[in-house]
Amino acid sequence: MKNFLVLAFLVVSCNLSANTDSLRIALFYTQPLSSVAIVTEGEYHLMLDSSRSVSITSGEMLFFSISEGKVRVRTASKHIGSFNSVVLYSNTSSGSFKTMPTNPKLAARWYDDNAILTPQNGKLLLVNHVELEKYIAGVVEAEAGNSAKPEFYKAQVLLARTYALGHTDKHAPEGFSLCDDVHCQAFKGRSTRNPEIFKAALATHRQVVADSTGKLIIAAFHSTCGGETANSEQVWPKAKYYLTRVADPFCVGKRNATWEKRMPVNVFTSYLSSKGFSSSSLTGEGLSFLQESRKTYYKIGRDSIAFARIRTDLGLRSAFFSVTKVDGEVVLKGKGYGHGVGMCQIGAMEMANRGMDYIAIINFYFKGVKIIPIEEVTNFFPDAREVELIVGEPNTSDIGQ
């Protein structure tokens, strides 16, 4: 029976793109991980090279490291061996394990379910094979913090689940579904700080957001829009009917709603010159530009550049800003934090505070969409493949902290 369970686990793990119940998430993906200690909670076993099984005592510490191209495994008292693959699995749904990376030394984190360890390009690849809803709860806690209302969490859960299921093969060539970095979705382990987050995942179990044809949407969100969300084509190549400008009164006056950055005039003009602006455009008061509502391009005469490009190049909080000259400086006064497309997290939190439910929140920010069960999806691959950035910009706001 035990061998059958392990075999089933490995088969599912190898064919995950067709499975919507669990995912494989690469942990500490951006780190050059070479060794990690793991402590289990609950009944666990090790499957070594798919042939040898070892029972693990709850609370026992295991040490894994890369050694001569294999995964070396030992306990505090004995050396178990070196293997091409190691699966740490539980026969129950309540098992969890704590990871403590030792090289590099990183903060400990708790994860649910199972783990797979293999050597990859001289590093230790640690993958969490985790139930979908447990993963989604962890993502939402990392992306949105632990102090919001349940209806906000339900809306955020829907977007996280929609994104995840639309990208289950994003890292397929590397042997897993998604990574734990903002390149995919931030994931710092199991959700532990607010039980309402996991409840939100269960309450919306298997629900996703789709367009009018049943295709998964681009599940975009950002910290703060500053009173007005952006059209998708202001940031990405293609316009999407459901990602259009929304006047948002719910985030006005909230944290991160406004910002300011100053720089010497010559720094700003040198930047514009490097982008092809003519010298005649960069004299006098021509630098000033008022952006009361979101515009796509900053224009001086016949020269122009996308506000989104300026934001990226200068490391600005948003692309929603006006330009003025004051005493030899250029002053950029902006609104919002993030790319501005899709759901404004701060606005959605305020909507939930005012008693609106998650369906109203989703329909406010995404026009003409529908919330449907996974089984009714007609196309799992959204047009997100066409854009560089969906939710994958660093979560530099204080929402998820």
PDB file of C-alpha atoms in Angstrom, residues 205-377:
ATOM      1  CA  HIS A 205     -13.042  26.526  -3.716  1.00  0.00           C
ATOM      2  CA  ARG A 206     -12.287  25.954  -7.417  1.00  0.00           C
ATOM      3  CA  GLN A 207     -13.671  29.332  -8.491  1.00  0.00           C
ATOM      4  CA  VAL A 208     -11.778  31.397 -11.076  1.00  0.00           C
ATOM      5  CA  VAL A 209     -12.346  34.564 -13.088  1.00  0.00           C
ATOM      6  CA  ALA A 210     -12.968  34.141 -16.821  1.00  0.00           C
ATOM      7  CA  ASP A 211     -13.831  36.399 -19.734  1.00  0.00           C
ATOM      8  CA  SER A 212     -17.105  36.188 -21.653  1.00  0.00           C
ATOM      9  CA  THR A 213     -15.866  33.132 -23.589  1.00  0.00           C
ATOM     10  CA  GLY A 214     -14.795  31.176 -20.525  1.00  0.00           C
ATOM     11  CA  LYS A 215     -11.085  31.879 -20.966  1.00  0.00           C
ATOM     12  CA  LEU A 216      -9.061  32.691 -17.854  1.00  0.00           C
ATOM     13  CA  ILE A 217      -8.430  36.420 -17.555  1.00  0.00           C
ATOM     14  CA  ILE A 218      -5.164  38.221 -16.982  1.00  0.00           C
ATOM     15  CA  ALA A 219      -5.530  38.340 -13.192  1.00  0.00           C
ATOM     16  CA  ALA A 220      -3.712  41.631 -12.676  1.00  0.00           C
ATOM     17  CA  PHE A 221      -3.609  43.564  -9.429  1.00  0.00           C
ATOM     18  CA  HIS A 222      -1.476  46.233  -7.809  1.00  0.00           C
ATOM     19  CA  SER A 223      -1.082  47.995  -4.481  1.00  0.00           C
ATOM     20  CA  THR A 224      -2.776  51.365  -5.033  1.00  0.00           C
ATOM     21  CA  CYS A 225      -4.194  53.017  -8.156  1.00  0.00           C
ATOM     22  CA  GLY A 226      -4.301  56.575  -6.792  1.00  0.00           C
ATOM     23  CA  GLY A 227      -7.944  57.077  -7.704  1.00  0.00           C
ATOM     24  CA  GLU A 228      -7.945  55.663 -11.230  1.00  0.00           C
ATOM     25  CA  THR A 229      -6.860  52.326 -12.663  1.00  0.00           C
ATOM     26  CA  ALA A 230      -5.079  52.052 -16.008  1.00  0.00           C
ATOM     27  CA  ASN A 231      -6.107  50.552 -19.318  1.00  0.00           C
ATOM     28  CA  SER A 232      -4.128  47.399 -20.040  1.00  0.00           C
ATOM     29  CA  GLU A 233      -2.698  48.870 -23.260  1.00  0.00           C
ATOM     30  CA  GLN A 234      -1.104  51.682 -21.250  1.00  0.00           C
ATOM     31  CA  VAL A 235       1.213  49.083 -19.722  1.00  0.00           C
ATOM     32  CA  TRP A 236       1.174  46.017 -21.997  1.00  0.00           C
ATOM     33  CA  PRO A 237       0.962  45.491 -25.761  1.00  0.00           C
ATOM     34  CA  LYS A 238      -2.663  44.365 -26.045  1.00  0.00           C
ATOM     35  CA  ALA A 239      -5.922  45.931 -24.929  1.00  0.00           C
ATOM     36  CA  LYS A 240      -8.282  43.708 -22.958  1.00  0.00           C
ATOM     37  CA  TYR A 241     -11.923  44.721 -22.727  1.00  0.00           C
ATOM     38  CA  TYR A 242     -12.081  43.738 -19.050  1.00  0.00           C
ATOM     39  CA  LEU A 243      -8.947  45.705 -18.103  1.00  0.00           C
ATOM     40  CA  THR A 244     -10.150  49.242 -18.709  1.00  0.00           C
ATOM     41  CA  ARG A 245      -9.881  52.473 -16.768  1.00  0.00           C
ATOM     42  CA  VAL A 246     -11.969  52.592 -13.584  1.00  0.00           C
ATOM     43  CA  ALA A 247     -12.455  55.703 -11.469  1.00  0.00           C
ATOM     44  CA  ASP A 248     -11.745  54.381  -7.977  1.00  0.00           C
ATOM     45  CA  PRO A 249     -12.797  56.547  -5.027  1.00  0.00           C
ATOM     46  CA  PHE A 250     -12.035  53.790  -2.525  1.00  0.00           C
ATOM     47  CA  CYS A 251      -8.251  54.236  -2.364  1.00  0.00           C
ATOM     48  CA  VAL A 252      -8.167  58.051  -2.424  1.00  0.00           C
ATOM     49  CA  GLY A 253      -6.423  59.377   0.659  1.00  0.00           C
ATOM     50  CA  LYS A 254      -5.209  55.940   1.718  1.00  0.00           C
ATOM     51  CA  ARG A 255      -1.593  54.829   2.200  1.00  0.00           C
ATOM     52  CA  ASN A 256       0.615  54.997  -0.883  1.00  0.00           C
ATOM     53  CA  ALA A 257      -2.053  57.135  -2.600  1.00  0.00           C
ATOM     54  CA  THR A 258       0.435  59.916  -3.432  1.00  0.00           C
ATOM     55  CA  TRP A 259       4.190  60.286  -3.799  1.00  0.00           C
ATOM     56  CA  GLU A 260       6.807  62.808  -4.902  1.00  0.00           C
ATOM     57  CA  LYS A 261      10.275  62.564  -6.396  1.00  0.00           C
ATOM     58  CA  ARG A 262      12.688  65.414  -7.165  1.00  0.00           C
ATOM     59  CA  MET A 263      15.791  65.487  -9.330  1.00  0.00           C
ATOM     60  CA  PRO A 264      18.036  68.117 -10.934  1.00  0.00           C
ATOM     61  CA  VAL A 265      16.708  69.374 -14.247  1.00  0.00           C
ATOM     62  CA  ASN A 266      19.825  68.221 -16.086  1.00  0.00           C
ATOM     63  CA  VAL A 267      19.347  64.655 -14.821  1.00  0.00           C
ATOM     64  CA  PHE A 268      15.816  64.524 -16.195  1.00  0.00           C
ATOM     65  CA  THR A 269      16.694  66.185 -19.499  1.00  0.00           C
ATOM     66  CA  SER A 270      19.690  63.877 -19.956  1.00  0.00           C
ATOM     67  CA  TYR A 271      17.367  60.922 -19.472  1.00  0.00           C
ATOM     68  CA  LEU A 272      14.896  62.260 -22.045  1.00  0.00           C
ATOM     69  CA  SER A 273      17.737  63.011 -24.451  1.00  0.00           C
ATOM     70  CA  SER A 274      18.883  59.391 -24.160  1.00  0.00           C
ATOM     71  CA  LYS A 275      15.372  58.383 -25.222  1.00  0.00           C
ATOM     72  CA  GLY A 276      15.519  60.473 -28.400  1.00  0.00           C
ATOM     73  CA  PHE A 277      14.050  63.789 -27.295  1.00  0.00           C
ATOM     74  CA  SER A 278      15.389  66.704 -29.343  1.00  0.00           C
ATOM     75  CA  SER A 279      17.341  69.473 -27.630  1.00  0.00           C
ATOM     76  CA  SER A 280      14.689  72.013 -28.656  1.00  0.00           C
ATOM     77  CA  SER A 281      12.101  70.083 -26.635  1.00  0.00           C
ATOM     78  CA  LEU A 282      14.178  70.215 -23.468  1.00  0.00           C
ATOM     79  CA  THR A 283      14.406  73.962 -22.955  1.00  0.00           C
ATOM     80  CA  GLY A 284      12.227  76.496 -21.188  1.00  0.00           C
ATOM     81  CA  GLU A 285       9.075  75.421 -19.402  1.00  0.00           C
ATOM     82  CA  GLY A 286       8.294  72.687 -21.900  1.00  0.00           C
ATOM     83  CA  LEU A 287       9.111  69.946 -19.407  1.00  0.00           C
ATOM     84  CA  SER A 288       5.923  70.568 -17.416  1.00  0.00           C
ATOM     85  CA  PHE A 289       3.126  68.087 -18.009  1.00  0.00           C
ATOM     86  CA  LEU A 290      -0.153  67.735 -16.121  1.00  0.00           C
ATOM     87  CA  GLN A 291      -1.603  64.240 -15.794  1.00  0.00           C
ATOM     88  CA  GLU A 292      -4.917  64.703 -13.985  1.00  0.00           C
ATOM     89  CA  SER A 293      -6.252  61.453 -15.414  1.00  0.00           C
ATOM     90  CA  ARG A 294      -4.089  58.604 -16.651  1.00  0.00           C
ATOM     91  CA  LYS A 295      -2.397  59.157 -19.988  1.00  0.00           C
ATOM     92  CA  THR A 296      -0.215  56.793 -21.965  1.00  0.00           C
ATOM     93  CA  TYR A 297       2.516  59.171 -23.178  1.00  0.00           C
ATOM     94  CA  TYR A 298       4.539  62.044 -21.785  1.00  0.00           C
ATOM     95  CA  LYS A 299       4.746  64.484 -24.701  1.00  0.00           C
ATOM     96  CA  ILE A 300       6.835  67.555 -25.461  1.00  0.00           C
ATOM     97  CA  GLY A 301       6.209  68.881 -28.957  1.00  0.00           C
ATOM     98  CA  ARG A 302       6.657  65.980 -31.336  1.00  0.00           C
ATOM     99  CA  ASP A 303       8.654  63.891 -28.873  1.00  0.00           C
ATOM    100  CA  SER A 304       7.013  61.362 -26.591  1.00  0.00           C
ATOM    101  CA  ILE A 305       7.742  58.439 -24.289  1.00  0.00           C
ATOM    102  CA  ALA A 306       5.404  56.074 -22.466  1.00  0.00           C
ATOM    103  CA  PHE A 307       4.843  56.935 -18.816  1.00  0.00           C
ATOM    104  CA  ALA A 308       5.199  53.214 -18.065  1.00  0.00           C
ATOM    105  CA  ARG A 309       8.723  53.305 -19.553  1.00  0.00           C
ATOM    106  CA  ILE A 310       9.679  56.338 -17.449  1.00  0.00           C
ATOM    107  CA  ARG A 311       8.373  54.561 -14.378  1.00  0.00           C
ATOM    108  CA  THR A 312      10.499  51.489 -15.062  1.00  0.00           C
ATOM    109  CA  ASP A 313      13.647  53.401 -16.006  1.00  0.00           C
ATOM    110  CA  LEU A 314      13.552  55.819 -13.066  1.00  0.00           C
ATOM    111  CA  GLY A 315      12.232  53.370 -10.484  1.00  0.00           C
ATOM    112  CA  LEU A 316       9.068  55.335  -9.762  1.00  0.00           C
ATOM    113  CA  ARG A 317       6.156  54.109  -7.695  1.00  0.00           C
ATOM    114  CA  SER A 318       3.702  54.476 -10.571  1.00  0.00           C
ATOM    115  CA  ALA A 319       3.243  55.836 -14.093  1.00  0.00           C
ATOM    116  CA  PHE A 320       0.522  58.209 -12.889  1.00  0.00           C
ATOM    117  CA  PHE A 321       2.410  61.468 -12.282  1.00  0.00           C
ATOM    118  CA  SER A 322       2.685  65.103 -13.345  1.00  0.00           C
ATOM    119  CA  VAL A 323       5.914  66.980 -14.113  1.00  0.00           C
ATOM    120  CA  THR A 324       6.786  70.524 -13.004  1.00  0.00           C
ATOM    121  CA  LYS A 325       9.954  72.633 -12.759  1.00  0.00           C
ATOM    122  CA  VAL A 326      10.701  74.259  -9.390  1.00  0.00           C
ATOM    123  CA  ASP A 327      13.923  76.149  -8.589  1.00  0.00           C
ATOM    124  CA  GLY A 328      16.240  74.175 -10.847  1.00  0.00           C
ATOM    125  CA  GLU A 329      14.615  70.844 -10.080  1.00  0.00           C
ATOM    126  CA  VAL A 330      12.120  68.650 -11.827  1.00  0.00           C
ATOM    127  CA  VAL A 331       9.351  67.587  -9.457  1.00  0.00           C
ATOM    128  CA  LEU A 332       7.385  64.438 -10.214  1.00  0.00           C
ATOM    129  CA  LYS A 333       4.154  64.347  -8.215  1.00  0.00           C
ATOM    130  CA  GLY A 334       2.466  61.013  -8.529  1.00  0.00           C
ATOM    131  CA  LYS A 335      -0.479  58.934  -7.456  1.00  0.00           C
ATOM    132  CA  GLY A 336      -0.666  55.236  -6.702  1.00  0.00           C
ATOM    133  CA  TYR A 337       1.795  52.379  -6.303  1.00  0.00           C
ATOM    134  CA  GLY A 338       2.208  49.704  -8.953  1.00  0.00           C
ATOM    135  CA  HIS A 339       1.348  49.262 -12.626  1.00  0.00           C
ATOM    136  CA  GLY A 340      -2.250  50.352 -12.052  1.00  0.00           C
ATOM    137  CA  VAL A 341      -3.952  47.609 -14.081  1.00  0.00           C
ATOM    138  CA  GLY A 342      -6.730  45.455 -12.655  1.00  0.00           C
ATOM    139  CA  MET A 343      -7.630  45.301  -8.984  1.00  0.00           C
ATOM    140  CA  CYS A 344      -6.383  48.021  -6.659  1.00  0.00           C
ATOM    141  CA  GLN A 345      -5.668  46.180  -3.404  1.00  0.00           C
ATOM    142  CA  ILE A 346      -6.151  49.198  -1.159  1.00  0.00           C
ATOM    143  CA  GLY A 347      -9.387  50.101  -2.939  1.00  0.00           C
ATOM    144  CA  ALA A 348     -10.628  46.517  -2.718  1.00  0.00           C
ATOM    145  CA  MET A 349      -9.831  46.446   0.998  1.00  0.00           C
ATOM    146  CA  GLU A 350     -11.905  49.589   1.501  1.00  0.00           C
ATOM    147  CA  MET A 351     -14.780  48.111  -0.491  1.00  0.00           C
ATOM    148  CA  ALA A 352     -14.734  45.097   1.824  1.00  0.00           C
ATOM    149  CA  ASN A 353     -14.591  47.425   4.835  1.00  0.00           C
ATOM    150  CA  ARG A 354     -17.795  49.042   3.555  1.00  0.00           C
ATOM    151  CA  GLY A 355     -19.595  45.714   3.372  1.00  0.00           C
ATOM    152  CA  MET A 356     -19.268  44.875  -0.327  1.00  0.00           C
ATOM    153  CA  ASP A 357     -18.749  41.228  -1.217  1.00  0.00           C
ATOM    154  CA  TYR A 358     -16.005  39.685  -3.324  1.00  0.00           C
ATOM    155  CA  ILE A 359     -18.222  39.387  -6.396  1.00  0.00           C
ATOM    156  CA  ALA A 360     -18.889  43.128  -6.333  1.00  0.00           C
ATOM    157  CA  ILE A 361     -15.163  43.792  -5.900  1.00  0.00           C
ATOM    158  CA  ILE A 362     -14.198  41.634  -8.884  1.00  0.00           C
ATOM    159  CA  ASN A 363     -16.921  43.134 -11.089  1.00  0.00           C
ATOM    160  CA  PHE A 364     -15.897  46.675 -10.128  1.00  0.00           C
ATOM    161  CA  TYR A 365     -12.318  46.252 -11.335  1.00  0.00           C
ATOM    162  CA  PHE A 366     -12.851  43.737 -14.164  1.00  0.00           C
ATOM    163  CA  LYS A 367     -15.662  44.616 -16.572  1.00  0.00           C
ATOM    164  CA  GLY A 368     -17.741  41.924 -18.252  1.00  0.00           C
ATOM    165  CA  VAL A 369     -16.094  38.947 -16.549  1.00  0.00           C
ATOM    166  CA  LYS A 370     -17.688  35.981 -14.825  1.00  0.00           C
ATOM    167  CA  ILE A 371     -16.780  33.903 -11.799  1.00  0.00           C
ATOM    168  CA  ILE A 372     -17.030  30.233 -12.714  1.00  0.00           C
ATOM    169  CA  PRO A 373     -15.887  26.830 -11.403  1.00  0.00           C
ATOM    170  CA  ILE A 374     -12.696  25.413 -12.878  1.00  0.00           C
ATOM    171  CA  GLU A 375     -14.725  22.775 -14.708  1.00  0.00           C
ATOM    172  CA  GLU A 376     -16.359  25.448 -16.907  1.00  0.00           C
ATOM    173  CA  VAL A 377     -13.104  27.031 -18.109  1.00  0.00           C
TER     174      VAL A 377
END
